[in-house]
């Protein structure tokens, strides 16, 4: 065979047999270079080492064989509803018959002369004594050159997901061809010292084994090749995590090399002054996080920090501390929240905390009136306002600051990368604090926020008992409202009732917030019961929330608009209907809405009638623990990282072989090795080595567009 001269970045049209049409299809699935295809790993394998010739077939013994279609025809049999497809198959040693029931398309896909691989159990036909294989598995083989070892048989073969009508057999053949042309390649993107230190297989041998495994004992299950311990797979799991952590570490270091623009003067007695104004004592964790922010402010480079804490751990206060410090250096702050309700509430809280210290605040949301908005923006522009709290309205072009030094983004995952960037660009490399609504597992934090420093609030304010959680099922639903909720209302406490949807879904018979509002209002005519849905106008929502906050409204029936951080001290009970439709972290967030005052909180989860037993088991986790970090780990196991954190917004590639739950240990190893390799300061001599350049180039080829991600702060 002519030696094909391929490099890893060769475009796919230089690979023989791809052609224009298939090239276009490959491009549609995002495959442009040789490298892209090499990383398209099979999802399973088939052991075709013992391929037989037709003459070797034995009745009753399942076997695989390669044959040519000599003839294929449709047969209508009386008493048989579906037609039969019958084919005569031959190889150099003999002939055998194959029959399929009702698979007429085979007449088209397997015309005479087609060569294919068959697998099935031959039997002697009781009608005519001919050896017949019934309904064999068939795989049409991409034609191959004669005299060359086949990619399709006599080995363990990879099976690929078919995409855009491109068959597994097609992928097998071109990937095989590419590997053959790269034979003997000694390239490796990962520095050799790192490979050696964790005994990871080399790049090319690992690739070959991923696609065409050789080391499986005879008779062993091919699924062993899918295990993370399988050395080639282990290599790519490590590689994926190492690349990620390299990117994270590199980005973090680059951000930290941008000098701080705004000098800060930090008052020596700041923390005690701040604390004196509070009606309670700071928790140790709050004090620690506040100290971390303060020392970040004292550094010559801007802060980039994630504040991670359970629901109710007091994140708002910690964030407010940064505003306090900034204002005392004459710097402005912006605090962005995902919803109007939440922005309004933060505004009220922050006002209470900060105004006594002379901090001037403004609230900016879509619903602020035009003239008011104009005045407000002017005041911000002139530096008369220290803190602007708001929603996405903060990123509008018209808003400009005179000296924006500190930014807080609450529930950062609700904002896109671009939105955060736009806000950050309103300042000169400001300090940034991001917060999440619920705790996220460590493995996720390190991978998706690996470019940030992390402050952990692992403690909740003392004196607040945990929210008790109970699943209401098995007939208890009937008496639930009278027995459990009635007394709560009589005691004068307030109740949230949350629904997953706002409108009746005929198909799934979801109880719906609107109709339940009617039912409950009829049940307790003297109590004020209100409805809150996403479809209401801002004014309606606001007056409803205000009435609930003031205690006038006793029971609030709502869709998940309350999910995000609302703080109603008099609310003690949370009822979640169709609870199985929510994620665990979301439910944890919901139950965190109650028991925030002096009285203990209670959460009732009411699953729908169709809830599966798995769903109920999942909900039981919430009965067992009140620790948001434990809940988060469980949720990650169930839903995977994408769902959990909205990774589609992160701008980073999704994992192909690594799994953050399973491979958390490997992640830590990869992180350590990557950060050692990167070094602490830019200009690290390692950066000018061939190894560094190779790694960086490779990652950029592997993940096109990642440069953009690296640029976004
Ligand atoms: P989250 O971390 O969920 O955003 P918040 O910041 O909304 O929590 O705080 C929850 C409640 O706890 C608020 O009512 C807040 O005033 C109160 N809080 C915060 N810190 C303390 C503390 N150290 N001691 C007592 N209560 C606190
Ligand atoms: Mg909050």
XYZ file of C-alpha atoms and ligand atoms in Angstrom:
741
model
C 0.000 0.000 0.000
C 1.150 3.527 -0.671
C 2.197 5.151 2.524
C -0.369 7.796 3.248
C 1.218 10.923 4.593
C -1.019 12.210 7.330
C -0.474 14.620 10.117
C -2.822 14.960 13.057
C -4.217 18.201 11.795
C -4.707 17.049 8.205
C -8.166 17.870 6.944
C -10.320 14.821 6.433
C -10.557 15.169 2.676
C -7.025 13.839 2.307
C -8.064 10.528 3.833
C -8.860 8.026 1.078
C -12.502 6.903 0.758
C -13.979 9.836 2.567
C -14.908 11.866 -0.468
C -16.863 15.085 -0.661
C -20.257 13.883 0.534
C -19.014 11.970 3.512
C -16.615 14.803 4.281
C -19.581 17.154 4.513
C -21.432 14.796 6.785
C -18.408 14.492 9.026
C -18.092 18.256 9.159
C -21.711 18.422 10.254
C -20.897 16.355 13.331
C -17.912 18.573 13.982
C -15.181 16.343 12.574
C -12.737 18.331 10.524
C -9.321 16.868 11.109
C -7.657 13.520 11.528
C -7.422 14.299 15.225
C -11.183 14.732 15.571
C -11.775 11.278 14.159
C -9.120 9.653 16.310
C -10.989 10.883 19.382
C -14.264 9.433 18.186
C -14.155 6.393 20.413
C -16.298 3.277 19.967
C -19.132 2.796 22.421
C -18.727 -0.982 22.445
C -16.679 -3.789 20.920
C -17.396 -7.098 19.242
C -15.139 -10.089 19.481
C -14.769 -11.282 15.921
C -11.541 -13.151 16.467
C -13.102 -16.515 15.717
C -14.563 -15.830 12.289
C -15.413 -19.016 10.412
C -15.690 -20.002 6.833
C -19.104 -21.209 5.716
C -17.903 -24.777 5.490
C -16.933 -24.687 9.158
C -20.457 -23.750 10.329
C -22.010 -26.328 12.632
C -25.799 -26.559 13.145
C -26.802 -25.197 16.529
C -23.538 -23.328 17.178
C -23.686 -19.522 16.851
C -20.887 -18.201 14.676
C -19.708 -15.222 12.683
C -18.715 -15.427 9.043
C -18.042 -13.181 6.091
C -20.024 -13.853 2.957
C -21.113 -12.379 -0.343
C -24.764 -12.050 -1.251
C -25.353 -14.166 -4.283
C -29.079 -13.666 -4.455
C -31.658 -12.007 -2.282
C -35.448 -12.124 -2.635
C -38.767 -11.513 -0.973
C -41.049 -14.429 -0.256
C -44.671 -14.202 0.774
C -45.611 -17.193 2.859
C -49.194 -18.132 3.511
C -50.220 -17.799 7.146
C -47.316 -15.497 7.785
C -48.284 -11.863 8.198
C -44.921 -10.408 7.317
C -42.991 -11.202 4.167
C -39.794 -13.112 4.455
C -36.466 -12.007 3.043
C -34.285 -14.863 1.927
C -30.676 -14.642 0.754
C -28.116 -17.090 -0.584
C -24.725 -16.359 0.923
C -21.424 -17.685 -0.283
C -17.740 -17.624 0.394
C -14.872 -19.582 -1.139
C -15.752 -22.616 0.955
C -19.466 -22.980 0.416
C -22.988 -21.639 0.650
C -25.534 -20.998 3.363
C -29.024 -19.483 3.424
C -30.122 -16.588 5.561
C -33.710 -15.583 6.336
C -35.171 -12.540 7.998
C -38.772 -11.836 8.886
C -40.309 -8.573 7.829
C -37.075 -6.724 7.190
C -37.825 -5.794 3.608
C -35.325 -2.941 3.602
C -32.586 -5.564 3.406
C -33.491 -6.041 -0.253
C -32.211 -2.537 -0.812
C -29.299 -2.467 1.584
C -27.906 -5.890 0.676
C -28.017 -6.141 -3.127
C -26.257 -9.103 -4.769
C -22.449 -8.933 -4.563
C -22.522 -7.102 -1.234
C -19.931 -8.418 1.180
C -21.028 -8.448 4.792
C -20.329 -9.932 8.156
C -23.043 -12.192 9.558
C -23.554 -13.546 12.995
C -26.200 -16.080 13.932
C -27.084 -19.686 14.685
C -27.168 -22.030 11.667
C -29.864 -24.735 11.665
C -30.804 -27.424 9.208
C -34.142 -26.467 7.650
C -36.898 -29.008 8.359
C -38.434 -28.214 4.962
C -35.602 -28.737 2.534
C -32.593 -29.780 4.631
C -30.537 -26.719 3.703
C -28.320 -25.063 6.274
C -30.102 -21.827 7.215
C -29.279 -18.947 9.540
C -32.378 -17.233 10.865
C -32.324 -13.492 11.436
C -28.561 -13.145 11.620
C -27.032 -9.872 12.690
C -25.590 -8.351 9.573
C -23.024 -5.658 9.059
C -22.241 -4.540 5.573
C -18.510 -4.165 5.315
C -16.807 -1.208 3.760
C -14.836 -2.694 0.916
C -11.188 -3.239 1.646
C -8.115 -3.939 -0.395
C -7.454 -7.617 -0.983
C -4.542 -9.189 0.810
C -4.576 -6.665 3.624
C -5.629 -7.559 7.131
C -9.271 -6.610 7.480
C -10.448 -4.017 9.953
C -13.806 -5.750 10.216
C -13.051 -9.360 11.017
C -10.544 -11.657 12.657
C -10.065 -9.253 15.518
C -11.941 -7.468 18.256
C -13.737 -4.762 16.326
C -14.910 -1.382 17.523
C -18.563 -0.421 17.130
C -19.254 3.276 16.665
C -22.434 5.258 16.978
C -23.808 5.809 13.523
C -24.077 9.497 12.763
C -25.532 11.293 9.749
C -26.084 7.935 8.109
C -22.400 7.094 8.355
C -22.094 3.490 9.423
C -20.024 2.019 12.176
C -18.233 0.032 9.535
C -17.305 3.234 7.711
C -15.835 4.791 10.838
C -13.964 1.587 11.572
C -12.382 1.555 8.192
C -11.278 5.169 8.027
C -10.065 5.278 11.600
C -8.198 2.027 10.929
C -6.669 3.556 7.812
C -5.604 6.672 9.695
C -4.061 4.675 12.520
C -2.205 2.511 10.022
C -0.751 5.562 8.334
C 0.410 6.976 11.661
C 1.942 3.681 12.689
C 4.931 3.949 15.004
C 4.047 7.479 16.038
C 5.767 8.461 19.259
C 4.041 11.795 19.787
C 2.478 12.570 23.144
C 0.852 15.854 24.174
C 1.391 15.162 27.856
C 4.916 15.827 29.172
C 6.789 12.585 29.648
C 7.643 13.207 33.307
C 3.945 13.529 34.090
C 3.108 10.365 32.200
C 5.786 8.485 34.045
C 4.746 9.791 37.430
C 1.262 8.342 37.142
C 2.002 5.363 34.917
C -0.164 6.399 32.078
C -0.016 4.720 28.696
C 1.523 6.606 25.787
C -0.733 8.454 23.384
C -0.509 6.482 20.162
C -0.491 2.973 21.638
C -3.478 3.998 23.754
C -5.334 5.284 20.701
C -4.697 2.077 18.792
C -5.961 -0.009 21.694
C -9.033 2.174 22.129
C -10.068 1.492 18.553
C -8.608 -1.934 17.898
C -7.989 -3.689 21.205
C -5.677 -6.666 21.174
C -5.287 -7.487 24.819
C -8.443 -9.283 25.784
C -8.205 -12.910 26.911
C -10.067 -15.373 24.691
C -13.679 -15.651 25.750
C -13.569 -12.607 28.021
C -16.417 -10.122 27.899
C -15.697 -7.200 25.586
C -17.363 -4.875 28.091
C -14.151 -5.115 30.107
C -12.739 -2.781 27.482
C -15.193 -0.112 28.556
C -14.005 -0.072 32.142
C -12.127 2.995 33.354
C -9.310 0.725 34.538
C -8.647 -0.521 31.017
C -5.232 1.104 30.505
C -5.934 2.926 27.229
C -9.187 4.289 28.621
C -7.463 5.259 31.827
C -5.051 7.249 29.729
C -7.781 9.239 28.024
C -9.700 9.825 31.232
C -6.550 11.245 32.739
C -5.787 13.184 29.600
C -9.205 14.799 29.501
C -8.986 15.877 33.112
C -5.399 16.990 32.741
C -6.230 19.170 29.738
C -9.111 20.722 31.640
C -7.040 21.455 34.690
C -4.223 22.769 32.569
C -6.639 25.218 30.961
C -8.115 26.195 34.310
C -4.764 26.652 35.965
C -3.387 28.571 33.044
C -6.376 30.887 32.917
C -6.284 31.459 36.626
C -2.639 32.358 36.477
C -3.135 34.679 33.532
C -5.960 36.524 35.276
C -3.776 36.878 38.300
C -1.086 38.464 36.254
C -3.276 41.430 35.327
C -2.336 44.181 37.730
C -4.985 45.696 39.948
C -6.092 49.072 38.677
C -7.943 50.373 41.681
C -5.788 50.727 44.740
C -7.685 50.018 47.927
C -7.128 51.340 51.393
C -8.400 48.789 53.845
C -9.586 50.101 57.211
C -7.787 48.175 59.981
C -10.898 47.928 62.161
C -13.246 47.214 59.231
C -14.501 43.837 60.303
C -15.330 44.810 63.842
C -17.096 47.962 62.670
C -19.076 45.942 60.175
C -19.988 43.303 62.720
C -21.055 45.839 65.310
C -23.908 46.832 63.028
C -25.289 43.288 62.854
C -28.080 41.837 64.997
C -26.140 38.573 65.268
C -22.620 37.220 65.459
C -20.761 36.182 62.341
C -20.178 32.487 61.918
C -16.582 31.288 61.878
C -16.978 30.376 58.239
C -18.269 33.836 57.358
C -15.383 35.414 59.187
C -12.936 33.227 57.293
C -14.499 33.987 53.903
C -14.561 37.693 54.716
C -10.895 37.503 55.661
C -10.159 35.831 52.321
C -11.908 38.614 50.458
C -10.069 41.233 52.452
C -6.692 39.703 51.728
C -7.595 39.376 48.042
C -8.337 43.087 48.078
C -4.918 43.718 49.540
C -3.184 41.835 46.747
C -1.790 43.568 43.696
C -4.070 41.568 41.339
C -7.857 41.419 41.144
C -9.925 38.882 43.016
C -11.721 36.068 41.214
C -13.512 34.097 43.824
C -16.354 31.621 44.141
C -18.321 31.755 47.363
C -19.645 28.293 47.935
C -22.090 27.666 50.731
C -25.207 25.831 51.689
C -28.606 27.451 51.527
C -28.940 29.817 54.469
C -25.231 29.887 55.254
C -25.264 33.666 54.956
C -23.606 34.355 51.628
C -25.295 37.709 51.115
C -23.613 39.104 54.162
C -20.187 37.983 53.019
C -20.805 39.573 49.644
C -21.939 42.771 51.390
C -18.639 42.919 53.222
C -16.890 43.375 49.900
C -19.216 46.280 49.123
C -18.452 47.805 52.511
C -14.708 47.573 51.897
C -14.979 48.897 48.369
C -17.106 51.849 49.399
C -14.624 52.750 52.087
C -11.984 53.025 49.346
C -14.362 55.132 47.305
C -15.015 52.331 44.827
C -18.376 51.361 43.380
C -19.923 47.896 43.431
C -22.469 46.045 41.306
C -24.570 43.158 42.566
C -26.346 41.126 39.891
C -29.132 38.638 40.598
C -31.089 36.488 38.138
C -34.653 37.615 38.934
C -36.413 40.814 39.875
C -37.771 39.347 43.085
C -34.342 38.335 44.180
C -32.736 41.622 43.183
C -35.369 43.504 45.121
C -34.824 41.345 48.148
C -31.056 41.660 48.026
C -31.536 45.370 47.716
C -33.604 45.485 50.918
C -31.119 43.303 52.811
C -28.078 45.174 51.579
C -29.655 48.494 52.332
C -30.197 47.416 55.918
C -26.622 46.211 56.208
C -24.831 48.990 54.410
C -26.728 52.242 54.605
C -25.809 52.722 58.271
C -22.181 52.721 57.112
C -22.833 55.535 54.718
C -23.083 53.376 51.606
C -25.542 54.732 49.038
C -27.547 52.153 47.088
C -29.787 51.954 44.046
C -31.966 49.231 42.573
C -31.944 48.818 38.816
C -34.321 46.400 37.136
C -36.363 46.324 33.949
C -39.362 47.656 35.803
C -37.801 50.829 37.163
C -39.555 53.764 35.483
C -37.841 55.565 32.670
C -37.236 58.938 34.267
C -36.221 57.390 37.530
C -33.867 55.135 35.638
C -32.272 58.081 33.864
C -31.597 59.902 37.124
C -30.296 56.769 38.701
C -27.886 56.053 35.866
C -26.642 59.588 35.959
C -25.935 59.267 39.683
C -24.055 56.003 39.093
C -22.098 57.592 36.294
C -21.082 60.448 38.562
C -20.052 58.075 41.317
C -22.728 59.238 43.732
C -24.030 55.703 44.161
C -21.757 53.129 45.789
C -23.771 50.029 45.067
C -26.151 49.175 42.247
C -28.219 46.062 42.804
C -30.063 44.675 39.829
C -30.930 42.048 37.297
C -29.643 41.705 33.723
C -30.543 45.383 33.518
C -27.071 46.017 34.917
C -25.397 44.947 31.704
C -27.192 47.408 29.449
C -24.902 49.720 27.522
C -26.398 52.882 28.962
C -25.152 52.084 32.441
C -21.642 53.277 33.145
C -19.757 53.621 36.377
C -17.210 56.155 37.459
C -15.091 53.607 39.326
C -16.488 50.088 39.428
C -14.199 48.077 41.667
C -16.241 45.100 42.846
C -18.811 42.816 41.238
C -21.027 40.193 42.815
C -22.873 37.715 40.618
C -25.481 35.693 42.472
C -26.444 32.369 40.933
C -23.809 32.812 38.338
C -24.972 29.834 36.250
C -28.139 31.705 35.363
C -26.029 34.134 33.408
C -24.193 33.480 30.198
C -20.464 33.914 29.814
C -21.064 36.993 27.675
C -23.284 38.633 30.245
C -20.741 38.247 33.000
C -18.047 39.545 30.717
C -20.102 42.598 29.792
C -20.594 43.518 33.420
C -16.939 42.960 34.261
C -15.920 45.159 31.360
C -17.766 48.065 32.924
C -14.886 48.287 35.370
C -11.111 48.219 35.032
C -10.361 44.651 36.037
C -12.662 44.766 39.043
C -12.692 42.238 41.846
C -15.273 39.539 41.207
C -17.215 37.341 43.601
C -19.554 34.712 42.174
C -22.073 32.710 44.162
C -24.148 29.628 43.466
C -27.656 28.970 44.756
C -26.906 25.548 46.140
C -23.642 23.941 47.081
C -21.881 22.206 44.262
C -19.753 19.102 44.684
C -16.038 19.617 44.983
C -15.253 17.759 41.771
C -17.558 20.063 39.857
C -16.283 23.179 41.526
C -12.721 22.228 40.676
C -13.500 21.448 37.090
C -15.953 24.134 36.111
C -14.692 26.839 38.417
C -11.108 25.660 38.522
C -9.975 29.090 37.418
C -11.438 30.679 40.560
C -10.344 30.699 44.170
C -12.936 29.168 46.432
C -14.288 30.345 49.767
C -16.341 27.758 51.545
C -19.164 28.507 53.985
C -19.403 25.104 55.589
C -21.330 26.253 58.605
C -24.783 27.656 59.145
C -25.701 30.321 61.675
C -26.157 28.790 65.108
C -29.533 28.423 66.738
C -31.379 27.567 63.581
C -32.618 23.980 63.656
C -32.458 22.087 60.347
C -35.580 21.968 58.195
C -37.338 18.641 58.738
C -38.384 16.932 55.557
C -41.159 14.412 55.108
C -42.465 12.599 52.049
C -46.251 12.498 51.879
C -47.427 9.397 50.065
C -49.381 6.193 50.381
C -52.806 7.700 51.004
C -51.694 10.414 53.402
C -52.387 12.932 50.634
C -56.115 12.829 51.371
C -55.925 14.225 54.851
C -52.682 16.089 54.404
C -54.046 19.613 54.060
C -56.438 19.419 56.993
C -54.126 17.540 59.301
C -50.768 19.044 58.552
C -51.315 22.464 57.033
C -54.476 23.582 58.850
C -52.745 23.741 62.253
C -49.818 25.677 60.795
C -52.118 28.370 59.480
C -54.000 28.427 62.781
C -50.733 29.085 64.605
C -50.283 32.103 62.398
C -47.288 30.756 60.482
C -46.903 31.040 56.730
C -46.853 28.352 54.072
C -45.337 28.025 50.596
C -46.899 25.607 48.131
C -44.787 25.046 45.040
C -45.739 23.459 41.725
C -43.545 22.454 38.846
C -45.891 23.868 36.180
C -48.304 26.716 35.834
C -50.808 25.248 33.456
C -52.710 22.045 33.468
C -51.018 19.465 31.338
C -53.699 17.179 30.000
C -51.299 14.449 29.183
C -49.615 14.084 32.478
C -52.398 15.229 34.697
C -50.295 17.612 36.660
C -52.062 19.317 39.425
C -51.664 22.886 38.643
C -50.948 25.885 40.750
C -53.919 27.861 39.537
C -56.531 25.256 40.300
C -54.951 24.388 43.622
C -55.064 28.014 44.569
C -58.820 27.824 44.069
C -59.167 24.636 46.096
C -57.184 25.948 49.036
C -58.933 29.319 49.009
C -62.250 27.515 49.271
C -60.940 25.365 52.089
C -59.757 28.310 54.198
C -61.927 31.225 53.122
C -60.827 33.494 55.953
C -57.106 33.156 55.320
C -55.480 35.226 52.607
C -54.141 32.861 49.994
C -52.338 34.179 46.944
C -51.022 32.879 43.689
C -47.626 33.670 42.173
C -46.687 32.516 38.690
C -44.007 33.326 36.181
C -46.624 34.740 33.823
C -47.701 37.558 36.118
C -46.487 41.077 35.523
C -43.746 42.495 37.674
C -46.210 44.668 39.608
C -48.444 41.700 40.366
C -45.511 39.598 41.480
C -44.122 42.368 43.570
C -47.372 43.141 45.386
C -47.903 39.431 46.020
C -44.413 38.995 47.419
C -44.790 42.132 49.481
C -48.014 40.859 50.974
C -46.371 37.544 51.811
C -43.287 39.195 53.232
C -45.414 41.412 55.460
C -47.275 38.367 56.806
C -50.681 39.399 55.491
C -50.754 36.580 52.954
C -50.686 33.307 54.866
C -50.268 30.865 52.081
C -48.533 31.390 48.768
C -49.203 28.983 45.908
C -46.500 29.394 43.365
C -44.456 27.978 40.549
C -40.705 27.821 40.988
C -40.281 31.584 40.910
C -39.693 31.341 44.644
C -36.860 28.939 44.138
C -34.215 31.569 44.034
C -33.219 32.815 47.419
C -36.352 34.534 48.721
C -36.181 35.239 52.404
C -39.486 35.270 54.327
C -38.806 34.978 58.040
C -42.413 34.043 58.976
C -42.618 31.105 56.538
C -42.232 27.788 58.306
C -43.679 25.247 55.908
C -42.778 24.386 52.339
C -45.019 22.015 50.408
C -43.676 20.785 47.083
C -46.207 19.114 44.829
C -45.034 16.623 42.186
C -41.736 16.748 43.966
C -40.262 14.015 41.769
C -40.146 16.473 38.896
C -37.528 18.589 40.584
C -33.831 17.875 40.949
C -32.547 17.192 44.446
C -30.469 20.344 44.572
C -33.484 22.353 43.522
C -35.608 20.784 46.257
C -32.895 21.483 48.758
C -32.908 25.069 47.619
C -36.686 25.196 47.965
C -36.751 23.851 51.489
C -34.087 26.378 52.384
C -36.820 28.985 51.935
C -38.410 28.116 55.268
C -37.288 28.127 58.863
C -35.252 31.260 58.270
C -36.762 33.113 61.217
C -36.886 31.998 64.818
C -39.297 29.092 64.258
C -38.176 25.713 62.904
C -38.997 24.852 59.315
C -40.750 21.856 57.822
C -40.800 20.625 54.254
C -43.397 18.256 52.787
C -42.595 16.561 49.520
C -45.724 15.314 47.787
C -44.840 13.056 44.875
C -47.258 12.629 41.979
C -49.143 9.359 41.661
C -47.033 8.232 38.730
C -43.733 8.806 40.509
C -41.476 5.763 40.066
C -39.962 3.912 42.970
C -36.534 5.195 41.947
C -37.858 8.719 42.147
C -39.181 8.076 45.640
C -35.864 6.596 46.703
C -34.145 9.662 45.412
C -36.469 11.926 47.381
C -35.747 9.935 50.512
C -32.207 11.331 50.448
C -33.731 14.650 51.421
C -35.468 13.069 54.386
C -32.157 11.687 55.532
C -29.854 14.656 55.272
C -29.992 18.384 55.606
C -26.455 18.863 54.360
C -26.541 20.597 51.014
C -23.144 19.265 50.017
C -24.284 15.673 50.513
C -27.432 16.388 48.508
C -25.333 17.936 45.774
C -23.101 14.858 45.485
C -26.153 12.646 45.147
C -27.704 14.930 42.617
C -24.543 14.923 40.568
C -24.542 11.122 40.555
C -28.102 11.063 39.313
C -28.158 13.876 36.828
C -24.579 14.248 35.695
C -22.652 17.497 35.542
C -24.305 19.007 32.467
C -27.745 19.232 33.997
C -26.345 20.230 37.292
C -24.546 23.337 36.423
C -25.568 24.302 32.958
C -22.191 23.447 31.471
C -23.456 24.387 28.056
C -22.987 27.931 29.200
C -19.509 27.399 30.494
C -17.909 27.584 27.060
C -15.941 24.440 27.770
C -16.023 21.159 25.878
C -18.042 18.333 27.396
C -16.266 15.263 28.701
C -16.006 12.300 26.364
C -14.541 9.603 28.586
C -14.086 11.133 32.022
C -16.863 11.143 34.566
C -16.708 13.600 37.414
C -18.434 11.314 39.864
C -16.410 8.243 39.088
C -13.099 9.942 38.373
C -12.999 12.508 41.178
C -9.685 11.085 42.471
C -8.053 11.289 39.077
C -9.261 14.866 38.806
C -7.345 15.818 41.920
C -4.185 14.132 40.663
C -4.523 15.831 37.279
C -5.115 19.170 38.946
C -2.024 18.892 41.080
C 0.183 17.828 38.176
C -1.192 20.530 35.914
C -0.728 23.325 38.407
C 2.823 22.215 39.193
C 3.566 22.205 35.508
C 2.083 25.638 34.966
C 3.954 27.199 37.848
C 2.892 30.222 39.802
C 4.109 33.132 37.799
C 3.955 33.934 34.126
C 7.277 33.803 32.445
C 7.888 30.447 34.054
C 10.780 28.959 32.040
C 8.665 25.849 31.406
C 6.544 27.958 29.099
C 9.277 28.227 26.549
C 9.946 24.534 26.426
C 8.955 22.340 23.586
C 6.718 20.350 25.935
C 4.680 23.386 26.911
C 4.212 24.489 23.327
C 3.272 20.996 22.247
C 0.667 20.683 24.954
C -0.835 24.081 24.311
C -0.976 23.545 20.546
C -2.470 20.146 20.937
C -5.205 21.353 23.276
C -6.078 24.134 20.883
C -6.371 21.679 18.033
C -8.324 19.277 20.119
C -10.757 21.920 21.374
C -11.089 24.540 18.650
C -12.320 27.822 20.082
C -10.865 27.229 23.507
C -8.715 30.336 23.036
C -11.906 32.363 23.389
C -12.674 30.699 26.667
C -9.189 31.486 27.893
C -9.716 35.154 27.109
C -12.942 35.510 29.062
C -12.510 36.435 32.619
P -27.768 32.254 51.508
O -26.401 31.773 51.811
O -28.723 31.138 51.270
O -27.795 33.274 50.408
P -28.595 34.449 53.105
O -27.431 35.274 52.846
O -29.855 34.795 52.408
O -28.265 32.951 52.844
O -28.831 34.401 54.686
C -29.871 33.671 55.236
C -30.389 34.320 56.494
O -29.462 34.174 57.551
C -30.640 35.789 56.338
O -31.867 36.081 56.951
C -29.486 36.431 57.090
O -29.839 37.660 57.660
C -29.203 35.425 58.181
N -27.820 35.401 58.645
C -26.700 35.593 57.927
N -25.607 35.457 58.695
C -26.030 35.165 59.936
C -25.381 34.900 61.187
N -24.063 34.921 61.275
N -26.144 34.630 62.248
C -27.483 34.602 62.142
N -28.158 34.834 61.020
C -27.453 35.108 59.911
Mg -28.729 33.759 48.622
